Tab-separated table of C-alpha atoms and ligand atoms in Angstrom:
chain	number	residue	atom	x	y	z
A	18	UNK	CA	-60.485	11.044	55.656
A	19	UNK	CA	-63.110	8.769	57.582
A	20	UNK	CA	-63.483	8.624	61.413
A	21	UNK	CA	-65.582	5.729	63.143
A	22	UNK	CA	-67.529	7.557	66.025
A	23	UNK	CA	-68.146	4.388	68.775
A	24	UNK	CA	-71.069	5.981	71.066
A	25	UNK	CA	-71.475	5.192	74.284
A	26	UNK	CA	-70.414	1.551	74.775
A	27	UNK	CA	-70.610	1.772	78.189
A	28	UNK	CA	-70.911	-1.282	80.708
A	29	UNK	CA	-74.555	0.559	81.620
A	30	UNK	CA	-75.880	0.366	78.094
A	31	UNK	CA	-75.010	-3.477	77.717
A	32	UNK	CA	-77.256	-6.523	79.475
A	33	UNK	CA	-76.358	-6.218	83.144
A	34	UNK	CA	-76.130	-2.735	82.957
A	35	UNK	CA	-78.956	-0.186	84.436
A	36	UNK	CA	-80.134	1.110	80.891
A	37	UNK	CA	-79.341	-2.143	79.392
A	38	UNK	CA	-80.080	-2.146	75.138
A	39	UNK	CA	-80.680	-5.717	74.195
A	40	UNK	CA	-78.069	-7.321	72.591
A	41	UNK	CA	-75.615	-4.641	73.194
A	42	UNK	CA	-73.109	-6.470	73.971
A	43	UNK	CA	-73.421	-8.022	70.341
A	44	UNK	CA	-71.552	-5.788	68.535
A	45	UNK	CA	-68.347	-5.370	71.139
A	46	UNK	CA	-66.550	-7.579	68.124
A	47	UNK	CA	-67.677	-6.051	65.438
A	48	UNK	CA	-66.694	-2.640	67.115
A	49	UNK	CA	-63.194	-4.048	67.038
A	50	UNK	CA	-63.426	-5.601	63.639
A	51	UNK	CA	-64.326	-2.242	61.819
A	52	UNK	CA	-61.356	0.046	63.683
A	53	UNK	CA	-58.569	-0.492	61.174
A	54	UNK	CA	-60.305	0.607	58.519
A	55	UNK	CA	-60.562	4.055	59.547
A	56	UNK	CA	-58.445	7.055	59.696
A	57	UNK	CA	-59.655	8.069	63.131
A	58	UNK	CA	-61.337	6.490	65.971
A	59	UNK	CA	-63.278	8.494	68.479
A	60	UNK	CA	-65.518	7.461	70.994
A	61	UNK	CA	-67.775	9.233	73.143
A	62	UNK	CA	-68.957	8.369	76.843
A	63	UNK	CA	-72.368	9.601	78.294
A	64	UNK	CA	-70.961	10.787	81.636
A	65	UNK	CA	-73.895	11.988	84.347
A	66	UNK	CA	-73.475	13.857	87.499
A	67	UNK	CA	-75.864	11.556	89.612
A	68	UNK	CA	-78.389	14.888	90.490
A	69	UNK	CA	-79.115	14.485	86.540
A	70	UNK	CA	-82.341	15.708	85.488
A	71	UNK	CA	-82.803	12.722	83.181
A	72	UNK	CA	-82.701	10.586	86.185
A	73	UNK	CA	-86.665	9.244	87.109
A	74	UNK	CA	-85.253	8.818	90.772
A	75	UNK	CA	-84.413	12.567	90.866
A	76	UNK	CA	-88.329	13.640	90.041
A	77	UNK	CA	-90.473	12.828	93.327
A	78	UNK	CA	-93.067	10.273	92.030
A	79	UNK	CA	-91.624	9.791	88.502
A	80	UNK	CA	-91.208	6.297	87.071
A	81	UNK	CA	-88.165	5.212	84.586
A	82	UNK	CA	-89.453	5.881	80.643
A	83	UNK	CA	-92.069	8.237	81.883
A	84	UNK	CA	-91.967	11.504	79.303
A	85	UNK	CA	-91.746	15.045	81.056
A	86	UNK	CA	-90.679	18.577	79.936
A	87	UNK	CA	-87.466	19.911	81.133
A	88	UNK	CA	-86.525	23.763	80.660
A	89	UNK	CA	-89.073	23.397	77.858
A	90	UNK	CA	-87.518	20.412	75.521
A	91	UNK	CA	-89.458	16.636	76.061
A	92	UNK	CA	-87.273	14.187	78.397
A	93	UNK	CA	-87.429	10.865	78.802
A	94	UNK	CA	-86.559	10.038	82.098
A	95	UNK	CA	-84.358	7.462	82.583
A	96	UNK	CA	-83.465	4.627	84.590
A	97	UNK	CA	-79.815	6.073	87.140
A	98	UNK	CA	-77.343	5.448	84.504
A	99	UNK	CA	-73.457	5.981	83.965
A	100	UNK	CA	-73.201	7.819	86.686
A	101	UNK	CA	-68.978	9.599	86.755
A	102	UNK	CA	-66.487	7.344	87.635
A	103	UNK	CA	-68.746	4.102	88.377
A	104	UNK	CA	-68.324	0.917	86.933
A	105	UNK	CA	-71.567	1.439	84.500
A	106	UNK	CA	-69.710	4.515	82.844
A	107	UNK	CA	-66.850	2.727	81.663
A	108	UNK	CA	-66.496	1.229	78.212
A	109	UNK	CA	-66.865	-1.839	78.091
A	110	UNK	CA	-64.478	-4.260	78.725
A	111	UNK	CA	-64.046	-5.980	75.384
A	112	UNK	CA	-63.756	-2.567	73.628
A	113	UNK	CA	-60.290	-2.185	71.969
A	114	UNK	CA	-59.708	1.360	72.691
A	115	UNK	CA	-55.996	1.227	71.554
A	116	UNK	CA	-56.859	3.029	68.533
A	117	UNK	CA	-59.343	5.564	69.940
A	118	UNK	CA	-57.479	8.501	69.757
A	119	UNK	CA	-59.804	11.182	71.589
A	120	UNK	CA	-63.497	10.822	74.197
A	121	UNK	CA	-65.567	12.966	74.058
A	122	UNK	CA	-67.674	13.224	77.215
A	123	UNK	CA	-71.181	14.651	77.124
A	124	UNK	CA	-74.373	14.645	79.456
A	125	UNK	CA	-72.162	16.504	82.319
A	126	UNK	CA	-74.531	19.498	82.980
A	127	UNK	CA	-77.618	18.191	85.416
A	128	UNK	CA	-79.760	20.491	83.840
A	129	UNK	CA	-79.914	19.450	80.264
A	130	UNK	CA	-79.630	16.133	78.477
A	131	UNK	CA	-77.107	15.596	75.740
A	132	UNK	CA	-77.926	12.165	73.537
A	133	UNK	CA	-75.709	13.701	70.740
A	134	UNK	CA	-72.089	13.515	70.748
A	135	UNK	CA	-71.606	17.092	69.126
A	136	UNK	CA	-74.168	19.021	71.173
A	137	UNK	CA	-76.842	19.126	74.329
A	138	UNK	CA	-80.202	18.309	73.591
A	139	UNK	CA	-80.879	22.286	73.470
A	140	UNK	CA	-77.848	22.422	70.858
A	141	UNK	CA	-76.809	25.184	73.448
A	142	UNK	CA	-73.492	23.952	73.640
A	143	UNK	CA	-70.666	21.792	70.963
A	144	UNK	CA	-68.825	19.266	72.676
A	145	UNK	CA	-65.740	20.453	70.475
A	146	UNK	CA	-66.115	17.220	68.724
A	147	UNK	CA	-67.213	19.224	65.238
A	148	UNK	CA	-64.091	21.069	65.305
A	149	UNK	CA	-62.206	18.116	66.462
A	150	UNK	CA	-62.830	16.511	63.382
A	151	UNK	CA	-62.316	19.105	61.555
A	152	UNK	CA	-59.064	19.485	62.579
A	153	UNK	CA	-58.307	16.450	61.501
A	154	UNK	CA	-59.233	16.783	57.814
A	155	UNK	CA	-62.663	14.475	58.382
A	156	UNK	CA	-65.066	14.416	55.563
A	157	UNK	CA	-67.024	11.221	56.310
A	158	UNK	CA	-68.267	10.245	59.419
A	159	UNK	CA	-69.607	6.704	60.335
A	160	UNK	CA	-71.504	6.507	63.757
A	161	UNK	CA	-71.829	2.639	65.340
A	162	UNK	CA	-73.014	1.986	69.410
A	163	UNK	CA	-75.428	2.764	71.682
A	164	UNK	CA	-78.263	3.044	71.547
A	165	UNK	CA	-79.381	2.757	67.983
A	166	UNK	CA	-82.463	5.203	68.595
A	167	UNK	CA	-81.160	7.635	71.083
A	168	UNK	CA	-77.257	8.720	71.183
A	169	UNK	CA	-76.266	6.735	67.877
A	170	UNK	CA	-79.183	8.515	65.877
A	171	UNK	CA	-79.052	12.730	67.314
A	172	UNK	CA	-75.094	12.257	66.640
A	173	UNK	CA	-75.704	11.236	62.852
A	174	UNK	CA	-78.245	13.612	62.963
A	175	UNK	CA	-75.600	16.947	63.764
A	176	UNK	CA	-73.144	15.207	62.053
A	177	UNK	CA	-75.354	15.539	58.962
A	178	UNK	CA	-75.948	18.727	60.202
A	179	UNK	CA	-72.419	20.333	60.126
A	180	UNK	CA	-71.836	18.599	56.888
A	181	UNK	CA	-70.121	15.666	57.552
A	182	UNK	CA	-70.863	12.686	54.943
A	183	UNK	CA	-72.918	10.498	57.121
A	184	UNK	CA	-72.853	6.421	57.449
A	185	UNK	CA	-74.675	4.702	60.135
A	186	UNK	CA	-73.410	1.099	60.296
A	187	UNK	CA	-77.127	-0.749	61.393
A	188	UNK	CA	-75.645	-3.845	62.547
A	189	UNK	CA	-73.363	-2.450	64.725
A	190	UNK	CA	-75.548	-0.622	66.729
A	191	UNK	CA	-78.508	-1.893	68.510
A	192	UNK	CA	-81.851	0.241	69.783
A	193	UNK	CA	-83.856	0.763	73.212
A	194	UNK	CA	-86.804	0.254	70.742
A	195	UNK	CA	-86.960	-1.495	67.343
A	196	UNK	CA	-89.716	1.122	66.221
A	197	UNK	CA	-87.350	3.486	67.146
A	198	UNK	CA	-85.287	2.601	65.394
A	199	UNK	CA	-86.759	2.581	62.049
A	200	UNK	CA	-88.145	5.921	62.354
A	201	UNK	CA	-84.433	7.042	62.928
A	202	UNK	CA	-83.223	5.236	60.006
A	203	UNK	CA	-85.821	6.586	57.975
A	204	UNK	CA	-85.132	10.460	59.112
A	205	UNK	CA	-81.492	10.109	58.188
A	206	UNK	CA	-82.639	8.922	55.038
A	207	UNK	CA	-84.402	11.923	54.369
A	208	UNK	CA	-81.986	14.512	55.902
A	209	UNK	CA	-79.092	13.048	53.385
A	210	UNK	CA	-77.595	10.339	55.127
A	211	UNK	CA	-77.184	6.588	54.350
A	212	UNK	CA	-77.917	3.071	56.374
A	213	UNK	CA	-74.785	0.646	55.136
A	214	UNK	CA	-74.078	-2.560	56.893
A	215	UNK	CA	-70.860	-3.424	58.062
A	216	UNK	CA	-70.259	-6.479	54.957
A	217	UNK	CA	-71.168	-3.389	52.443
A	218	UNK	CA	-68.474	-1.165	54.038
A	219	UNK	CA	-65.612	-3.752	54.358
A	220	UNK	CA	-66.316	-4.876	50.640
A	221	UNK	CA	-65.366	-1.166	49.579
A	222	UNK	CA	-62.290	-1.160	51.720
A	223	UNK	CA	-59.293	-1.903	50.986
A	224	UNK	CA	-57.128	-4.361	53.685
A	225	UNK	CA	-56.517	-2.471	57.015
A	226	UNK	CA	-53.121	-0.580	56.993
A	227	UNK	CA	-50.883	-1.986	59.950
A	228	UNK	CA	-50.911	0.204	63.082
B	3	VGL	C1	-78.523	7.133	75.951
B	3	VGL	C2	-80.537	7.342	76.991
B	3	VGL	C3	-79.975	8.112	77.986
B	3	VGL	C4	-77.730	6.564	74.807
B	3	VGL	C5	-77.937	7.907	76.923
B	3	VGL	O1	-76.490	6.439	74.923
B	3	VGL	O2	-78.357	6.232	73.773
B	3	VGL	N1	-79.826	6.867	75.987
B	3	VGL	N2	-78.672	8.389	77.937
B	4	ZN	ZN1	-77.742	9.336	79.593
Protein backbone atom coordinates (compact mmCIF):
# COMPACT_ATOMS: atom_id res chain seq x y z
CA UNK A 1 0.00 0.00 0.00
CA UNK A 2 1.29 3.64 -0.91
CA UNK A 3 0.43 6.83 1.08
CA UNK A 4 1.15 10.43 -0.43
CA UNK A 5 2.50 12.50 2.63
CA UNK A 6 1.48 16.45 1.49
CA UNK A 7 3.85 18.56 4.00
CA UNK A 8 3.05 21.60 5.11
CA UNK A 9 1.06 23.40 2.39
CA UNK A 10 0.25 26.01 4.45
CA UNK A 11 -0.97 29.60 3.30
CA UNK A 12 2.55 30.79 5.23
CA UNK A 13 4.81 28.67 3.07
CA UNK A 14 3.21 29.97 -0.31
CA UNK A 15 4.02 33.72 -1.94
CA UNK A 16 2.14 36.07 0.38
CA UNK A 17 2.82 34.09 3.18
CA UNK A 18 5.57 35.04 6.03
CA UNK A 19 8.05 32.10 5.11
CA UNK A 20 7.01 32.27 1.60
CA UNK A 21 8.99 29.26 -0.78
CA UNK A 22 8.98 30.55 -4.29
CA UNK A 23 6.68 29.11 -6.44
CA UNK A 24 4.87 27.28 -3.80
CA UNK A 25 1.89 27.83 -4.81
CA UNK A 26 2.92 25.92 -8.13
CA UNK A 27 2.28 22.68 -7.21
CA UNK A 28 -1.37 23.25 -5.32
CA UNK A 29 -2.63 21.33 -8.78
CA UNK A 30 -0.41 18.92 -9.03
CA UNK A 31 -1.02 18.13 -5.23
CA UNK A 32 -4.56 17.43 -6.34
CA UNK A 33 -3.68 15.66 -9.52
CA UNK A 34 -1.49 12.92 -7.76
CA UNK A 35 -4.26 12.07 -4.73
CA UNK A 36 -6.19 9.32 -6.49
CA UNK A 37 -3.52 7.38 -7.09
CA UNK A 38 -2.78 6.55 -3.66
CA UNK A 39 -4.06 4.34 -1.02
CA UNK A 40 -3.76 6.96 1.69
CA UNK A 41 -3.45 10.60 1.90
CA UNK A 42 -1.95 12.29 4.89
CA UNK A 43 -0.90 15.62 5.36
CA UNK A 44 0.95 17.26 7.96
CA UNK A 45 0.70 21.02 9.25
CA UNK A 46 3.70 22.84 10.97
CA UNK A 47 1.66 24.29 13.86
CA UNK A 48 3.82 26.92 16.27
CA UNK A 49 2.91 28.26 19.58
CA UNK A 50 3.92 31.97 18.76
CA UNK A 51 6.77 31.96 21.94
CA UNK A 52 8.56 29.38 19.40
CA UNK A 53 12.14 29.20 19.74
CA UNK A 54 12.57 29.08 15.96
CA UNK A 55 11.05 32.44 15.85
CA UNK A 56 14.10 35.36 15.12
CA UNK A 57 11.58 37.87 16.84
CA UNK A 58 11.66 35.73 20.04
CA UNK A 59 15.78 36.07 20.36
CA UNK A 60 16.56 39.85 21.43
CA UNK A 61 18.74 41.12 18.51
CA UNK A 62 18.38 38.08 16.20
CA UNK A 63 17.60 38.56 12.51
CA UNK A 64 15.30 36.01 10.33
CA UNK A 65 17.85 33.11 8.66
CA UNK A 66 20.44 33.90 11.23
CA UNK A 67 21.91 30.23 12.52
CA UNK A 68 22.01 29.72 16.44
CA UNK A 69 22.21 26.67 18.80
CA UNK A 70 19.20 25.69 20.67
CA UNK A 71 19.39 23.03 23.64
CA UNK A 72 22.50 22.03 21.70
CA UNK A 73 21.08 21.11 17.97
CA UNK A 74 21.81 24.17 15.07
CA UNK A 75 18.50 26.37 14.39
CA UNK A 76 17.73 28.41 11.85
CA UNK A 77 15.72 31.04 13.01
CA UNK A 78 12.93 31.86 11.20
CA UNK A 79 10.83 34.49 9.99
CA UNK A 80 7.02 34.33 12.71
CA UNK A 81 5.40 31.65 10.81
CA UNK A 82 2.11 29.47 11.07
CA UNK A 83 1.48 30.55 14.11
CA UNK A 84 -2.02 28.09 15.76
CA UNK A 85 -5.12 28.94 14.45
CA UNK A 86 -4.03 32.01 12.09
CA UNK A 87 -4.73 32.33 8.66
CA UNK A 88 -0.87 31.43 7.64
CA UNK A 89 -1.35 27.89 9.34
CA UNK A 90 -4.05 26.77 7.29
CA UNK A 91 -3.68 24.71 4.14
CA UNK A 92 -4.03 26.30 1.51
CA UNK A 93 -7.00 27.08 -0.08
CA UNK A 94 -6.78 25.19 -3.35
CA UNK A 95 -5.70 22.01 -1.47
CA UNK A 96 -8.30 19.19 -1.97
CA UNK A 97 -8.22 17.75 1.40
CA UNK A 98 -11.33 15.50 0.77
CA UNK A 99 -9.18 12.59 0.57
CA UNK A 100 -6.72 13.37 3.38
CA UNK A 101 -7.68 11.04 5.78
CA UNK A 102 -5.46 12.01 8.96
CA UNK A 103 -2.94 15.63 9.99
CA UNK A 104 -0.48 15.25 11.64
CA UNK A 105 0.56 18.38 13.53
CA UNK A 106 4.16 18.94 14.56
CA UNK A 107 6.39 21.98 15.75
CA UNK A 108 3.91 22.42 18.95
CA UNK A 109 6.61 22.34 21.74
CA UNK A 110 8.40 26.07 21.91
CA UNK A 111 11.40 24.53 22.88
CA UNK A 112 12.39 22.34 20.03
CA UNK A 113 11.89 22.51 16.29
CA UNK A 114 10.27 19.68 14.40
CA UNK A 115 10.88 20.01 10.31
CA UNK A 116 10.06 16.22 10.10
CA UNK A 117 6.67 14.93 10.06
CA UNK A 118 7.57 11.69 12.15
CA UNK A 119 9.77 13.30 14.81
CA UNK A 120 11.29 16.72 16.57
CA UNK A 121 14.42 17.85 15.38
CA UNK A 122 16.03 16.03 18.60
CA UNK A 123 14.06 12.77 17.36
CA UNK A 124 12.97 12.99 21.12
CA UNK A 125 9.56 12.47 20.30
CA UNK A 126 7.26 10.39 17.11
CA UNK A 127 4.44 12.28 16.01
CA UNK A 128 2.55 8.79 15.88
CA UNK A 129 2.66 9.20 12.20
CA UNK A 130 5.21 5.91 11.91
CA UNK A 131 2.75 3.84 13.58
CA UNK A 132 -0.04 5.49 11.82
CA UNK A 133 1.10 4.15 8.76
CA UNK A 134 1.80 1.23 9.92
CA UNK A 135 -1.43 0.58 10.90
CA UNK A 136 -2.51 0.98 7.80
CA UNK A 137 -0.45 -1.69 6.01
CA UNK A 138 1.99 1.23 4.30
CA UNK A 139 5.05 0.00 2.61
CA UNK A 140 5.87 2.94 0.31
CA UNK A 141 5.84 6.32 1.18
CA UNK A 142 5.95 9.32 -1.30
CA UNK A 143 6.61 12.80 0.38
CA UNK A 144 5.51 16.09 -1.98
CA UNK A 145 5.20 20.03 -0.30
CA UNK A 146 6.92 22.33 1.53
CA UNK A 147 9.64 23.17 1.60
CA UNK A 148 11.69 20.99 -0.64
CA UNK A 149 14.93 21.43 1.64
CA UNK A 150 13.54 21.63 5.08
CA UNK A 151 10.17 19.66 6.15
CA UNK A 152 9.79 17.71 2.70
CA UNK A 153 13.52 16.40 2.99
CA UNK A 154 13.96 15.34 7.29
CA UNK A 155 10.40 13.53 6.65
CA UNK A 156 11.88 11.35 3.68
CA UNK A 157 14.75 11.22 5.64
CA UNK A 158 12.86 9.15 8.94
CA UNK A 159 10.70 7.75 6.62
CA UNK A 160 13.77 6.04 5.12
CA UNK A 161 14.69 5.63 8.44
CA UNK A 162 11.84 3.41 9.84
CA UNK A 163 11.88 1.54 6.62
CA UNK A 164 9.40 2.87 4.60
CA UNK A 165 10.18 2.63 0.66
CA UNK A 166 10.89 6.20 -0.02
CA UNK A 167 9.76 8.48 -3.23
CA UNK A 168 10.21 12.12 -3.23
CA UNK A 169 8.14 13.56 -6.10
CA UNK A 170 10.80 16.77 -7.14
CA UNK A 171 8.34 18.65 -9.03
CA UNK A 172 5.90 18.76 -6.60
CA UNK A 173 7.74 20.23 -4.03
CA UNK A 174 9.62 23.39 -4.19
CA UNK A 175 12.82 24.60 -1.82
CA UNK A 176 13.75 27.77 0.46
CA UNK A 177 17.10 27.24 -1.42
CA UNK A 178 17.87 25.55 -4.77
CA UNK A 179 21.37 24.43 -3.29
CA UNK A 180 19.47 23.05 -0.74
CA UNK A 181 17.89 21.34 -2.39
CA UNK A 182 20.27 19.33 -4.30
CA UNK A 183 22.24 18.42 -1.39
CA UNK A 184 18.91 16.87 -0.03
CA UNK A 185 18.26 15.05 -3.12
CA UNK A 186 21.60 13.80 -3.20
CA UNK A 187 21.53 12.47 0.68
CA UNK A 188 18.38 10.53 -0.01
CA UNK A 189 20.12 9.13 -2.78
CA UNK A 190 22.66 7.79 -0.71
CA UNK A 191 20.57 6.74 2.37
CA UNK A 192 18.33 4.41 -0.16
CA UNK A 193 15.77 6.54 -1.40
CA UNK A 194 14.74 7.66 -4.94
CA UNK A 195 13.96 11.28 -6.77
CA UNK A 196 10.88 10.32 -9.38
CA UNK A 197 8.93 13.02 -11.05
CA UNK A 198 5.40 13.12 -11.02
CA UNK A 199 5.07 12.01 -15.27
CA UNK A 200 7.41 8.87 -14.11
CA UNK A 201 4.97 7.95 -11.30
CA UNK A 202 1.62 8.39 -13.19
CA UNK A 203 3.14 6.35 -16.20
CA UNK A 204 3.46 3.30 -13.67
CA UNK A 205 -0.03 3.77 -12.39
CA UNK A 206 -2.74 2.41 -13.32
CA UNK A 207 -6.15 4.90 -13.81
CA UNK A 208 -7.28 6.30 -10.37
CA UNK A 209 -9.96 4.02 -8.71
CA UNK A 210 -13.26 6.16 -8.17
CA UNK A 211 -13.67 7.49 -4.62
C1 LIG B 1 9.50 24.64 7.44
C2 LIG B 1 11.09 26.11 8.13
C3 LIG B 1 10.45 26.28 9.33
C4 LIG B 1 8.99 23.73 6.35
C5 LIG B 1 8.85 24.77 8.64
O1 LIG B 1 7.78 23.40 6.35
O2 LIG B 1 9.80 23.34 5.49
N1 LIG B 1 10.63 25.30 7.19
N2 LIG B 1 9.33 25.60 9.58
ZN1 LIG C 1 8.19 26.05 11.31
Amino acid sequence: MKALLLIDVQNDFVPGGALAVPEGNEIVALLNQLQPYFDLVVATQDWHPANHKSFAANHAGRQPFEEIELHGLAQVLWPVHCVQSTPGAELHPELNTNQVEAIFRKGTNPEIDSYSGFYDNGHRKATGLAAYLFGRSIASVYVAGLAADYCVYFTAKDALQEGFDTFLIEDATRPISPEGFERAKADLENLGGKIISSAELLSHEKAPQPA
